[in-house]
Coordinates of C-alpha atoms and ligand atoms in Angstrom, one line a residue:
M1 CA -5.4 -40.5 7.4
K2 CA -5.0 -37.7 9.9
T3 CA -5.4 -34.1 8.8
C4 CA -2.8 -31.9 10.3
H5 CA -4.0 -29.7 13.1
L6 CA -2.8 -26.6 11.2
Y7 CA -5.7 -27.0 8.8
S8 CA -8.3 -25.7 11.3
L9 CA -6.2 -22.6 12.1
F10 CA -6.1 -21.3 8.5
L11 CA -9.5 -19.8 8.2
F12 CA -8.7 -18.5 4.7
T13 CA -7.3 -21.7 3.5
P14 CA -10.3 -24.0 3.1
L15 CA -8.6 -25.7 0.1
L16 CA -5.4 -26.5 2.0
L17 CA -4.9 -30.1 2.8
I18 CA -1.9 -31.0 4.8
F19 CA -1.5 -34.7 5.7
S20 CA 0.9 -36.0 8.3
C21 CA 0.2 -39.7 7.8
L22 CA 2.7 -42.4 7.0
Q23 CA 0.6 -44.7 4.8
I24 CA 0.6 -44.5 1.0
F25 CA -2.4 -42.6 -0.4
A26 CA -3.8 -42.1 -3.8
E27 CA -3.9 -38.7 -5.4
S28 CA -7.5 -38.0 -6.3
E29 CA -8.3 -36.3 -9.5
N30 CA -8.2 -32.7 -8.4
E31 CA -5.5 -33.2 -5.8
F32 CA -1.9 -32.3 -6.4
I33 CA 1.0 -33.7 -4.3
I34 CA 3.8 -31.2 -4.1
V35 CA 5.9 -33.0 -1.4
D36 CA 5.4 -36.6 -0.2
R37 CA 6.8 -37.4 3.2
G38 CA 9.7 -35.1 2.7
K39 CA 10.4 -35.9 -0.9
P40 CA 9.7 -33.5 -3.7
T41 CA 7.1 -34.8 -6.2
A42 CA 6.9 -31.9 -8.6
T43 CA 9.1 -29.6 -10.7
I44 CA 8.8 -25.9 -10.9
V45 CA 8.9 -24.9 -14.6
V46 CA 9.7 -21.5 -16.1
S47 CA 10.4 -20.3 -19.7
S48 CA 14.0 -20.5 -20.9
S49 CA 13.8 -16.7 -21.0
P50 CA 11.6 -15.9 -18.0
T51 CA 10.3 -12.5 -17.0
P52 CA 11.6 -11.0 -13.7
S53 CA 8.2 -11.8 -12.3
A54 CA 8.5 -15.5 -13.2
V55 CA 12.1 -15.7 -11.8
L56 CA 10.9 -14.2 -8.5
S57 CA 7.8 -16.5 -8.5
A58 CA 9.8 -19.6 -9.0
L59 CA 12.3 -18.7 -6.3
E60 CA 9.5 -17.8 -3.9
L61 CA 7.7 -21.1 -4.5
Q62 CA 10.9 -23.1 -4.0
Y63 CA 11.9 -21.2 -0.8
H64 CA 8.5 -21.3 0.9
I65 CA 7.9 -25.0 0.0
L66 CA 11.4 -25.7 1.3
R67 CA 10.5 -23.9 4.6
I68 CA 7.1 -25.7 4.9
T69 CA 8.3 -29.3 4.1
G70 CA 12.1 -29.4 4.1
A71 CA 12.0 -30.6 0.5
E72 CA 13.5 -28.7 -2.4
L73 CA 11.5 -28.6 -5.6
P74 CA 13.8 -28.4 -8.7
I75 CA 13.4 -25.4 -11.0
K76 CA 13.8 -26.2 -14.7
D77 CA 13.2 -24.3 -17.9
D78 CA 11.0 -25.5 -20.7
S79 CA 13.8 -26.2 -23.2
K80 CA 13.7 -30.0 -22.5
P81 CA 10.9 -32.5 -21.9
I82 CA 10.0 -32.7 -18.2
S83 CA 8.4 -35.8 -16.7
G84 CA 6.2 -36.0 -13.6
R85 CA 4.1 -33.3 -11.9
K86 CA 4.8 -29.7 -12.9
I87 CA 4.0 -26.3 -11.4
L88 CA 4.1 -24.0 -14.5
V89 CA 5.2 -20.5 -13.5
G90 CA 4.5 -17.7 -16.0
D91 CA 4.4 -18.0 -19.8
N92 CA 6.3 -21.1 -21.0
K93 CA 6.0 -23.9 -23.6
F94 CA 3.9 -26.2 -21.4
S95 CA 1.4 -23.5 -20.2
A96 CA 1.0 -22.4 -23.8
E97 CA 0.2 -26.0 -24.8
L98 CA -2.6 -26.0 -22.2
G99 CA -3.9 -22.8 -23.7
F100 CA -2.7 -20.3 -21.0
I101 CA -1.0 -17.2 -22.4
G102 CA -0.2 -14.8 -19.6
K103 CA 0.7 -11.9 -21.9
N104 CA -2.8 -11.9 -23.3
L105 CA -4.4 -11.3 -19.9
P106 CA -5.4 -7.8 -18.9
S107 CA -3.0 -6.0 -16.5
Q108 CA -2.9 -7.5 -13.0
E109 CA -5.3 -10.4 -13.8
Y110 CA -3.9 -13.8 -12.9
I111 CA -4.8 -17.4 -13.2
I112 CA -4.3 -20.4 -10.9
A113 CA -5.4 -23.5 -12.8
F114 CA -5.4 -27.2 -11.9
R115 CA -4.9 -29.7 -14.7
P116 CA -3.9 -33.4 -14.5
K117 CA -0.5 -33.5 -12.7
T118 CA -0.2 -29.8 -13.5
I119 CA -0.7 -26.5 -11.7
V120 CA -0.6 -23.3 -13.7
L121 CA 0.4 -20.0 -12.1
I122 CA 0.3 -17.2 -14.7
G123 CA -0.4 -13.6 -15.3
K124 CA 0.7 -10.7 -17.5
D125 CA 4.3 -9.8 -16.7
W126 CA 6.5 -6.8 -17.6
E127 CA 9.1 -8.1 -20.1
N128 CA 12.7 -7.2 -20.1
T129 CA 12.9 -5.6 -23.6
E130 CA 14.9 -2.6 -24.6
A131 CA 11.7 -0.6 -25.3
N132 CA 10.4 -1.4 -21.8
R133 CA 13.7 -0.5 -20.3
H134 CA 13.5 2.9 -21.9
E135 CA 10.0 3.8 -20.7
L136 CA 10.1 7.3 -19.2
G137 CA 8.6 8.2 -15.9
R138 CA 9.0 9.7 -12.4
P139 CA 7.2 7.4 -10.0
M140 CA 5.7 8.1 -6.5
S141 CA 8.2 5.9 -4.6
C142 CA 11.5 4.1 -4.8
G143 CA 13.4 6.8 -6.6
S144 CA 13.2 9.2 -9.5
T145 CA 12.9 6.8 -12.5
L146 CA 11.0 3.5 -13.2
E147 CA 14.4 1.8 -13.3
D148 CA 14.8 2.7 -9.6
T149 CA 11.6 0.7 -8.8
R150 CA 13.2 -2.5 -10.0
Q151 CA 15.5 -3.2 -7.1
K152 CA 18.2 -5.8 -7.2
I153 CA 18.5 -8.2 -4.4
D154 CA 20.6 -11.3 -3.6
Y155 CA 17.6 -13.6 -3.2
W156 CA 19.0 -16.3 -0.9
A157 CA 20.8 -13.8 1.3
T158 CA 17.6 -11.8 1.6
V159 CA 15.5 -14.8 2.7
G160 CA 18.2 -15.9 5.2
M161 CA 19.8 -18.8 3.3
P162 CA 23.1 -17.3 2.1
E163 CA 24.6 -20.8 2.2
R164 CA 22.7 -21.6 -1.0
G165 CA 25.0 -19.2 -2.8
K166 CA 24.8 -15.8 -4.3
Y167 CA 21.8 -15.3 -6.6
E168 CA 21.3 -11.8 -7.7
I169 CA 17.9 -11.0 -9.3
E170 CA 16.1 -7.9 -10.4
L171 CA 12.7 -7.6 -8.8
P172 CA 9.7 -6.8 -11.0
G173 CA 9.3 -3.0 -10.7
V174 CA 6.7 -2.0 -8.0
Y175 CA 4.5 -0.5 -10.8
D176 CA 5.3 -3.1 -13.5
D177 CA 2.9 -5.9 -14.5
Q178 CA 3.7 -9.0 -12.4
G179 CA 0.6 -11.1 -12.7
T180 CA 2.6 -14.3 -12.3
C181 CA 3.8 -13.1 -8.9
Y182 CA 0.2 -12.3 -7.9
A183 CA -0.8 -15.9 -8.9
T184 CA 2.2 -17.4 -6.9
Y185 CA 1.6 -15.3 -3.8
H186 CA -2.1 -16.1 -3.9
F187 CA -1.2 -19.8 -4.2
L188 CA 1.3 -19.8 -1.4
E189 CA -1.1 -17.9 0.9
H190 CA -4.4 -19.6 0.2
F191 CA -3.2 -23.1 -0.8
C192 CA -0.1 -23.5 1.3
G193 CA -1.0 -21.5 4.4
V194 CA 1.8 -18.9 4.3
R195 CA 1.1 -15.5 5.9
W196 CA 3.4 -12.4 5.4
Y197 CA 2.5 -10.2 8.3
G198 CA 5.7 -8.3 8.0
P199 CA 9.0 -8.3 6.1
S200 CA 11.2 -9.8 8.8
R201 CA 11.5 -13.6 8.9
T202 CA 10.0 -13.6 12.4
S203 CA 6.9 -11.9 11.2
I204 CA 6.2 -14.5 8.5
I205 CA 4.0 -17.5 9.4
I206 CA 5.0 -20.7 7.6
P207 CA 3.2 -23.9 8.5
K208 CA 5.3 -27.1 8.9
T209 CA 4.4 -30.5 7.3
K210 CA 6.3 -33.3 5.6
T211 CA 3.6 -33.9 3.1
L212 CA 2.0 -31.1 1.1
I213 CA -1.1 -31.7 -1.0
V214 CA -3.1 -28.9 -2.5
K215 CA -6.6 -29.2 -4.0
G216 CA -8.8 -26.7 -5.6
T217 CA -10.7 -25.3 -8.6
D218 CA -9.4 -22.8 -11.1
I219 CA -9.1 -19.1 -10.0
R220 CA -9.1 -16.1 -12.3
R221 CA -9.1 -12.7 -10.7
A222 CA -7.3 -9.4 -10.2
P223 CA -6.8 -7.2 -7.2
A224 CA -9.9 -4.9 -6.7
L225 CA -8.0 -1.7 -6.4
K226 CA -5.6 -1.1 -9.3
Y227 CA -3.1 1.3 -7.7
R228 CA -2.1 0.3 -4.2
D229 CA 0.6 2.6 -2.9
A230 CA 1.4 1.9 0.7
L231 CA 5.1 1.1 0.5
W232 CA 5.7 0.9 4.2
S233 CA 9.3 0.9 5.2
G234 CA 9.2 0.5 8.9
F235 CA 10.5 4.1 9.4
W236 CA 7.8 5.0 11.9
P237 CA 7.9 3.7 15.5
F238 CA 5.0 1.2 15.7
M239 CA 5.7 -0.8 12.5
Q240 CA 9.4 -0.6 13.1
K241 CA 9.3 -2.3 16.5
Q242 CA 6.5 -4.7 15.6
W243 CA 8.5 -5.9 12.6
G244 CA 11.8 -6.1 14.5
P245 CA 15.0 -5.6 12.6
V246 CA 14.6 -5.8 8.8
T247 CA 16.8 -5.3 5.8
R248 CA 15.8 -3.1 2.9
E249 CA 15.8 -6.2 0.7
E250 CA 13.3 -7.9 3.0
V251 CA 11.1 -4.9 2.7
Y252 CA 11.3 -4.9 -1.1
L253 CA 10.1 -8.5 -1.1
F254 CA 7.3 -7.8 1.4
W255 CA 5.8 -5.2 -1.0
R256 CA 5.6 -7.8 -3.7
R257 CA 4.2 -10.4 -1.4
L258 CA 1.4 -8.1 -0.4
K259 CA 0.8 -7.1 -4.0
L260 CA 1.5 -3.4 -3.3
G261 CA 2.2 -1.0 -6.1
G262 CA 0.1 -1.9 -9.2
E263 CA -0.9 0.5 -11.9
K264 CA 1.4 3.3 -12.9
W265 CA 0.0 6.4 -11.4
A266 CA 1.6 9.5 -9.8
G267 CA 0.5 12.7 -8.2
N268 CA 2.4 15.0 -6.0
H269 CA 3.7 18.6 -5.9
T270 CA 5.4 19.4 -9.2
F271 CA 6.1 23.1 -9.2
H272 CA 8.8 23.8 -6.6
K273 CA 12.1 25.6 -6.2
Q274 CA 14.0 23.3 -8.4
T275 CA 11.4 23.3 -11.2
L276 CA 11.5 27.1 -11.2
E277 CA 15.3 27.2 -11.3
N278 CA 15.7 24.6 -14.0
T279 CA 12.6 24.9 -16.2
F280 CA 10.6 28.0 -15.6
F281 CA 13.3 30.6 -15.0
E282 CA 12.1 33.0 -17.7
P283 CA 10.2 36.1 -16.3
E284 CA 7.1 35.4 -18.3
Y285 CA 6.2 32.4 -16.1
Q286 CA 6.9 34.0 -12.8
A287 CA 4.4 35.1 -10.2
K288 CA 4.0 38.9 -10.3
G289 CA 4.2 41.2 -7.2
V290 CA 5.4 38.5 -4.8
K291 CA 8.9 37.7 -3.7
N292 CA 10.5 34.4 -2.9
T293 CA 7.6 32.3 -4.0
T294 CA 7.6 28.9 -5.7
Q295 CA 4.2 29.6 -7.3
L296 CA 4.0 30.7 -11.0
C297 CA 1.5 32.8 -12.9
Y298 CA -1.1 30.1 -13.4
S299 CA -3.3 32.3 -15.6
S300 CA -0.5 32.8 -18.1
P301 CA -1.2 31.3 -21.6
V302 CA 2.6 30.9 -22.2
L303 CA 2.9 28.8 -19.0
V304 CA 0.0 26.6 -20.2
E305 CA 1.8 26.2 -23.6
K306 CA 5.1 25.3 -21.9
V307 CA 3.5 22.7 -19.6
V308 CA 1.5 21.1 -22.5
Q309 CA 4.8 20.8 -24.4
I310 CA 6.4 19.0 -21.4
A311 CA 3.5 16.6 -21.1
Q312 CA 3.5 15.9 -24.9
D313 CA 7.2 15.2 -24.9
F314 CA 6.8 12.9 -22.0
F315 CA 3.9 10.9 -23.5
D316 CA 5.8 10.8 -26.9
G317 CA 8.8 9.3 -25.1
K318 CA 11.0 12.2 -26.1
N319 CA 11.9 13.7 -22.7
N320 CA 11.4 12.6 -19.2
V321 CA 9.5 15.2 -17.0
P322 CA 11.8 17.6 -15.0
Y323 CA 13.4 16.1 -11.9
G324 CA 11.1 16.2 -9.0
W325 CA 7.9 16.1 -11.1
K326 CA 5.5 13.1 -11.1
A327 CA 4.5 11.3 -14.2
V328 CA 4.2 7.6 -15.1
G329 CA 2.1 5.5 -17.4
N330 CA -0.9 7.4 -18.7
Y331 CA -0.7 10.1 -15.9
F332 CA 1.1 13.4 -15.8
A333 CA 0.7 15.3 -12.6
I334 CA 0.2 19.1 -12.2
V335 CA 0.2 20.2 -8.5
P336 CA 1.3 23.6 -7.2
D337 CA 3.8 23.9 -4.4
D338 CA 2.7 23.8 -0.8
N339 CA 2.3 27.5 0.0
L340 CA -0.2 30.4 -0.6
K341 CA 2.2 33.0 -2.1
F342 CA 0.2 33.2 -5.3
C343 CA 0.7 35.6 -8.2
Q344 CA -0.7 39.1 -7.7
C345 CA -1.5 39.9 -11.4
D346 CA -5.0 41.0 -12.2
R347 CA -6.0 37.7 -14.0
C348 CA -4.8 35.5 -11.2
Q349 CA -6.3 37.7 -8.5
E350 CA -9.7 37.8 -10.2
L351 CA -9.8 34.0 -10.3
L352 CA -8.7 33.8 -6.6
R353 CA -11.4 36.4 -5.7
S354 CA -14.1 34.3 -7.4
G355 CA -13.4 31.4 -4.9
R356 CA -13.6 33.4 -1.7
K357 CA -17.1 32.0 -1.0
M358 CA -15.7 28.5 -1.1
R359 CA -14.0 28.6 2.2
T360 CA -15.0 25.8 4.5
G361 CA -13.1 26.7 7.7
Q362 CA -11.5 23.2 7.4
F363 CA -8.0 22.4 6.1
S364 CA -9.7 21.1 3.0
S365 CA -11.2 24.1 1.4
G366 CA -12.0 25.6 -2.0
E367 CA -10.9 29.3 -2.2
A368 CA -8.2 28.5 -4.8
S369 CA -10.1 25.8 -6.6
N370 CA -11.3 28.0 -9.5
Y371 CA -7.8 29.4 -9.9
I372 CA -5.8 26.2 -9.8
F373 CA -8.3 24.1 -11.8
S374 CA -8.7 26.7 -14.6
F375 CA -4.9 26.2 -15.2
I376 CA -5.2 22.4 -15.0
N377 CA -8.2 22.5 -17.3
A378 CA -6.3 24.7 -19.8
V379 CA -3.4 22.2 -20.0
A380 CA -5.7 19.2 -20.1
K381 CA -7.8 20.7 -23.0
E382 CA -4.7 21.2 -25.1
L383 CA -3.2 17.8 -24.3
H384 CA -6.4 16.1 -25.2
K385 CA -6.1 17.3 -28.8
T386 CA -2.8 15.4 -29.3
H387 CA -3.1 12.6 -26.7
P388 CA -6.8 11.8 -26.1
D389 CA -6.0 8.6 -24.1
K390 CA -3.7 10.3 -21.5
Y391 CA -4.6 12.0 -18.3
I392 CA -3.5 15.0 -16.3
T393 CA -3.4 14.1 -12.6
A394 CA -4.5 16.7 -10.1
L395 CA -4.6 16.5 -6.3
A396 CA -7.7 18.0 -4.7
Y397 CA -5.8 19.4 -1.7
W398 CA -5.9 22.2 0.9
V399 CA -7.2 25.5 -0.6
Y400 CA -8.1 23.7 -3.9
A401 CA -9.6 20.5 -2.3
L402 CA -13.2 21.3 -3.4
P403 CA -14.2 21.1 -7.1
P404 CA -14.3 24.4 -9.0
E405 CA -17.5 26.0 -10.0
F406 CA -17.0 25.0 -13.6
D407 CA -16.9 21.6 -15.3
I408 CA -13.7 19.7 -15.2
E409 CA -12.1 18.5 -18.5
P410 CA -12.8 14.7 -19.1
N411 CA -9.0 13.9 -19.0
V412 CA -8.3 15.3 -15.6
S413 CA -7.9 12.5 -13.1
V414 CA -8.4 13.9 -9.6
A415 CA -7.1 12.6 -6.4
P416 CA -8.9 14.1 -3.4
C417 CA -6.7 14.2 -0.2
L418 CA -8.8 12.7 2.6
H419 CA -8.2 12.7 6.4
T420 CA -9.1 9.1 6.8
C421 CA -7.3 8.8 10.1
Y422 CA -9.8 11.3 11.7
Y423 CA -13.0 9.6 10.4
A424 CA -13.9 7.7 13.6
I425 CA -13.7 10.7 15.8
H426 CA -14.1 14.0 13.9
K427 CA -17.5 14.7 12.6
E428 CA -16.9 18.0 10.9
M429 CA -13.7 16.8 9.1
Y430 CA -15.4 13.6 8.0
E431 CA -18.5 15.4 6.7
N432 CA -16.3 18.0 4.9
D433 CA -14.2 15.3 3.3
M434 CA -17.3 13.3 2.3
M435 CA -18.9 16.3 0.8
L436 CA -16.0 17.2 -1.4
Y437 CA -15.2 13.5 -2.2
H438 CA -18.8 12.9 -3.5
E439 CA -18.8 16.1 -5.5
W440 CA -15.6 15.0 -7.2
L441 CA -17.1 11.6 -7.9
K442 CA -20.0 13.3 -9.6
K443 CA -17.9 15.8 -11.5
C444 CA -15.0 13.6 -12.8
K445 CA -15.2 11.6 -15.9
A446 CA -11.6 10.3 -15.6
P447 CA -10.5 7.7 -13.0
I448 CA -10.5 8.9 -9.4
F449 CA -7.6 8.2 -7.1
L450 CA -7.2 9.1 -3.5
W451 CA -4.5 10.4 -1.2
N452 CA -5.3 9.1 2.3
Y453 CA -3.8 10.6 5.4
Y454 CA -2.6 8.2 8.0
H455 CA 0.2 10.4 9.4
H456 CA -1.9 11.8 12.3
P457 CA -1.3 11.8 15.2
M458 CA 2.1 10.1 14.8
E459 CA 3.7 12.8 12.7
A460 CA 2.5 15.6 15.0
G461 CA 4.1 13.6 17.9
L462 CA 7.4 13.0 16.1
I463 CA 7.7 16.7 15.2
G464 CA 6.3 18.0 18.5
G465 CA 8.3 15.7 20.6
F466 CA 5.5 13.9 22.4
K467 CA 4.2 10.3 22.3
C468 CA 0.7 10.1 20.9
F469 CA -2.0 7.6 21.9
P470 CA -1.9 4.8 19.3
N471 CA -4.6 5.8 16.8
I472 CA -5.7 2.3 15.9
M473 CA -8.9 2.2 13.9
V474 CA -8.6 -0.9 11.9
H475 CA -12.4 -1.5 11.5
K476 CA -13.1 2.1 10.5
T477 CA -10.2 1.9 8.1
A478 CA -11.5 -1.3 6.5
D479 CA -15.0 0.1 6.2
I480 CA -13.9 3.3 4.5
M481 CA -11.5 1.4 2.1
R482 CA -14.3 -0.9 1.2
K483 CA -16.5 2.1 0.4
F484 CA -13.8 3.7 -1.7
I485 CA -13.5 0.5 -3.8
N486 CA -17.2 0.1 -4.1
D487 CA -17.4 3.7 -5.3
S488 CA -15.0 2.7 -8.2
V489 CA -12.0 4.6 -6.8
R490 CA -9.1 3.3 -8.9
G491 CA -6.2 3.7 -6.6
I492 CA -5.0 4.9 -3.2
F493 CA -1.8 6.4 -2.0
I494 CA -1.3 6.2 1.8
C495 CA 0.6 8.9 3.6
G496 CA 2.1 7.7 6.9
E497 CA 2.5 4.3 8.5
Q498 CA 0.0 2.7 10.8
D499 CA 0.8 -0.3 13.0
M500 CA 1.6 -3.5 11.2
L501 CA -1.8 -5.1 11.6
E502 CA -3.8 -2.2 10.3
G503 CA -1.4 -1.9 7.4
Y504 CA -1.8 -5.6 6.7
V505 CA -5.6 -5.3 6.8
I506 CA -5.5 -2.4 4.3
A507 CA -3.4 -4.4 1.9
K508 CA -5.9 -7.3 2.1
I509 CA -9.0 -5.1 1.7
W510 CA -7.4 -3.5 -1.3
D511 CA -6.9 -6.9 -2.9
D512 CA -10.4 -8.2 -2.0
P513 CA -12.9 -5.9 -0.3
S514 CA -15.2 -8.8 0.5
I515 CA -12.9 -10.3 3.1
D516 CA -14.2 -10.6 6.7
V517 CA -12.1 -8.3 8.8
D518 CA -12.9 -9.9 12.1
A519 CA -12.0 -13.3 10.7
L520 CA -8.7 -11.8 9.4
L521 CA -7.9 -10.3 12.9
D522 CA -8.8 -13.6 14.6
E523 CA -6.6 -15.5 12.3
F524 CA -3.7 -13.1 12.9
F525 CA -3.9 -13.2 16.7
T526 CA -4.2 -17.0 16.7
L527 CA -1.3 -17.5 14.3
Y528 CA 0.9 -14.8 15.6
F529 CA 0.5 -15.1 19.4
G530 CA -0.7 -18.7 19.8
S531 CA -1.3 -19.2 23.6
A532 CA -1.1 -15.5 24.2
S533 CA -3.6 -14.6 21.4
E534 CA -6.6 -13.7 23.6
P535 CA -5.0 -11.1 25.8
M536 CA -3.1 -9.6 22.8
K537 CA -6.3 -9.4 20.9
Q538 CA -8.0 -7.7 23.8
F539 CA -5.1 -5.3 24.1
Y540 CA -5.3 -4.3 20.5
L541 CA -9.1 -4.0 20.3
T542 CA -9.3 -2.1 23.6
I543 CA -6.8 0.5 22.2
E544 CA -9.0 0.7 19.1
K545 CA -12.2 1.1 21.1
I546 CA -10.6 4.0 23.1
A547 CA -9.1 5.7 20.1
C548 CA -12.3 5.5 18.1
D549 CA -14.7 6.8 20.7
P550 CA -15.6 10.4 20.0
N551 CA -16.5 10.9 23.6
N552 CA -12.9 10.5 24.5
Y553 CA -12.1 13.8 22.6
P554 CA -13.9 16.5 24.5
E555 CA -13.3 20.2 24.1
P556 CA -10.8 21.9 24.3
Y557 CA -8.9 19.0 22.8
Y558 CA -11.5 18.7 20.1
K559 CA -11.3 21.6 17.8
K560 CA -13.6 22.3 14.9
N561 CA -10.8 21.7 12.4
G562 CA -8.5 19.3 14.2
I563 CA -7.5 17.6 17.5
D564 CA -5.0 18.7 20.1
W565 CA -3.2 15.3 19.9
K566 CA -0.6 16.2 22.4
N567 CA -2.9 17.1 25.3
V568 CA -5.7 14.6 24.6
A569 CA -3.3 11.6 24.6
W570 CA -2.8 11.1 28.3
T571 CA -5.7 12.9 29.8
T572 CA -8.9 11.6 28.3
L573 CA -7.6 8.7 26.1
G574 CA -4.8 6.9 28.1
T575 CA -6.3 7.4 31.5
E576 CA -4.8 5.8 34.6
Q577 CA -7.6 3.2 34.8
R578 CA -7.4 2.3 31.1
M579 CA -3.7 2.0 31.3
E580 CA -4.1 -0.4 34.2
T581 CA -6.4 -2.6 32.1
L582 CA -4.2 -2.5 29.1
G583 CA -1.1 -3.3 31.2
S584 CA -2.9 -6.3 32.6
Y585 CA -3.5 -7.7 29.1
I586 CA 0.2 -7.4 28.4
A587 CA 1.1 -9.1 31.7
E588 CA -1.3 -11.9 30.9
A589 CA 0.1 -12.3 27.4
E590 CA 3.6 -12.5 28.7
Q591 CA 2.6 -15.2 31.1
L592 CA 0.8 -17.3 28.5
A593 CA 3.3 -17.0 25.6
S594 CA 4.9 -20.4 25.4
T595 CA 7.0 -20.9 22.3
P596 CA 10.0 -18.7 21.5
E597 CA 8.1 -17.2 18.6
E598 CA 5.1 -16.3 20.7
K599 CA 7.4 -14.8 23.3
L600 CA 9.2 -12.7 20.7
H601 CA 6.0 -11.5 19.1
V602 CA 4.6 -10.4 22.5
Y603 CA 7.9 -8.7 23.3
Q604 CA 7.9 -6.8 20.0
W605 CA 4.4 -5.6 20.4
R606 CA 5.1 -4.7 24.0
Q607 CA 8.1 -2.6 22.9
A608 CA 6.2 -1.0 19.9
L609 CA 2.9 -0.1 21.6
W610 CA 2.9 -0.7 25.3
E611 CA 6.3 0.8 26.2
W612 CA 5.5 3.7 23.9
M613 CA 2.3 4.4 25.8
C614 CA 3.8 4.0 29.3
Q615 CA 6.6 6.5 28.3
G616 CA 4.2 8.8 26.7
R617 CA 2.0 9.0 29.8
Q618 CA 5.0 9.4 32.1
E619 CA 6.5 12.2 30.1
Y620 CA 3.1 13.9 30.0
L621 CA 2.6 13.7 33.7
K622 CA 6.1 14.9 34.4
S623 CA 5.5 18.1 32.3
N624 CA 1.9 18.5 33.5
P625 CA 2.0 17.6 37.2
K626 CA -1.5 18.8 38.0
N627 CA -3.0 16.0 35.8
Ligands
ZN1 ZN1 -0.7 35.8 -12.6

């Protein structure tokens, strides 16, 4: 019996057994034959009224096994007896008989269980009931209602097999329970060797074998981080070109495959122009003595009353929050608009004056913390009387990034906004962030969430019309994410898009912070670039080494509260000599790439990163000839 060569490549698939032999073999007790020499030997079983998560899981299993083996496993419901091996997907009659009830599991927990001639893939799923359909909320992404997060796709067209016929399904909402999907994706990844490095078909690694046997012991787990909001769309240059052309529907599937989304949480600016026009137009709420502002009089008791009422109505299911606000699940966000045109009344000004000593000289500061958090506290205190299990979400951001001088109400769930993309290279910003982050950890009794900035330097470049040096810091990112999870942070929202690999590593760490990042990177380069893996790995890690070395950011590019990204990029980062070295890795990779897939992957990475860098340097030298 010869074990397929693929086995040794899948470092994270120790349980995967793929045989390519021709002789008959016996299935040992804890082995399960899914496909035998191109013939399906198991049935995928769902309930006769499956959840959206079970529907997607069954299709994803069928599709990926078809791609791996060429064999199509039938999907049947539990209304009739089924003989032979079964893969039980989600709650159904057969899984219940074995004692597995997905709906009784905690949110996000899932089970993969091996029983004689049976595999169980199950978790708690959102159910398509009228009450669930009517749940109110304004989520962070995908649209303005929870219904918008449940995108509809034509499944077979999305996965590139339109010849199988039209099959429209509704995906489980990004923030809906979908434990069965988690179990299924875990199974496909760790037992069948599939890797979803991106949403496009060319960025998914699917092993090939005619016989697929899996073996293992039961697994019961949940993703470590409960809210995982990095719904990358490929709108930013690196990811876009690394992925290659993608459809929206492929991206929607990709988010589910990486277990992105999770718990219902939201926190972003709530008081803005539209809120003022539609909800707070009466003079009693308005900021005094300042024109054309979107701030309100946050010390006003009637404003507190009004916001408490909106929160109560939301949690009672009476009214959704005003358009543009953020509130989902147990969280109702209160975040002022993004400007400093605060109310000039005596009460507001006194609170603002009390915070003057809390200036840090950094973007994240505290001069308005006493002011803003006294308002948030006032709302939270009232809400607690009627809804003790609900939270007010607050961002700790900009002039109210530091905790206030007073205690924070126990039902205020704070999300510090942290400059994670500077941590490798900017001491002052890192220390300032860590100072306020740890103070919040000490101060908050409610769950802590984070808003992580990954939009520098790319956003500055896109707005300022220059090409930045790729700010790859995958190891530093993995380390800080691990720390956040170990500190019991409950969820993270990512602002901006990194390159596809750093993004992938983030999703994996969020799921399981114990993973070995170097092994994950090795596996990626081996599977993705094959013969060209070594130079591509050197190319990536060399960029990371350059980008993460503080010595490469001397003054005047290094400023106490930031980096001059434009002028540092092609002077002390992408120097002539370093560009020569990086170019030689790309040339070597192009020479070594042998299969069409390897060639395509090298080409895509060349377009995404290397061409970008060459153009960036050329453009810089053209406008700054003396360099
Ligand atoms: Zn005021």
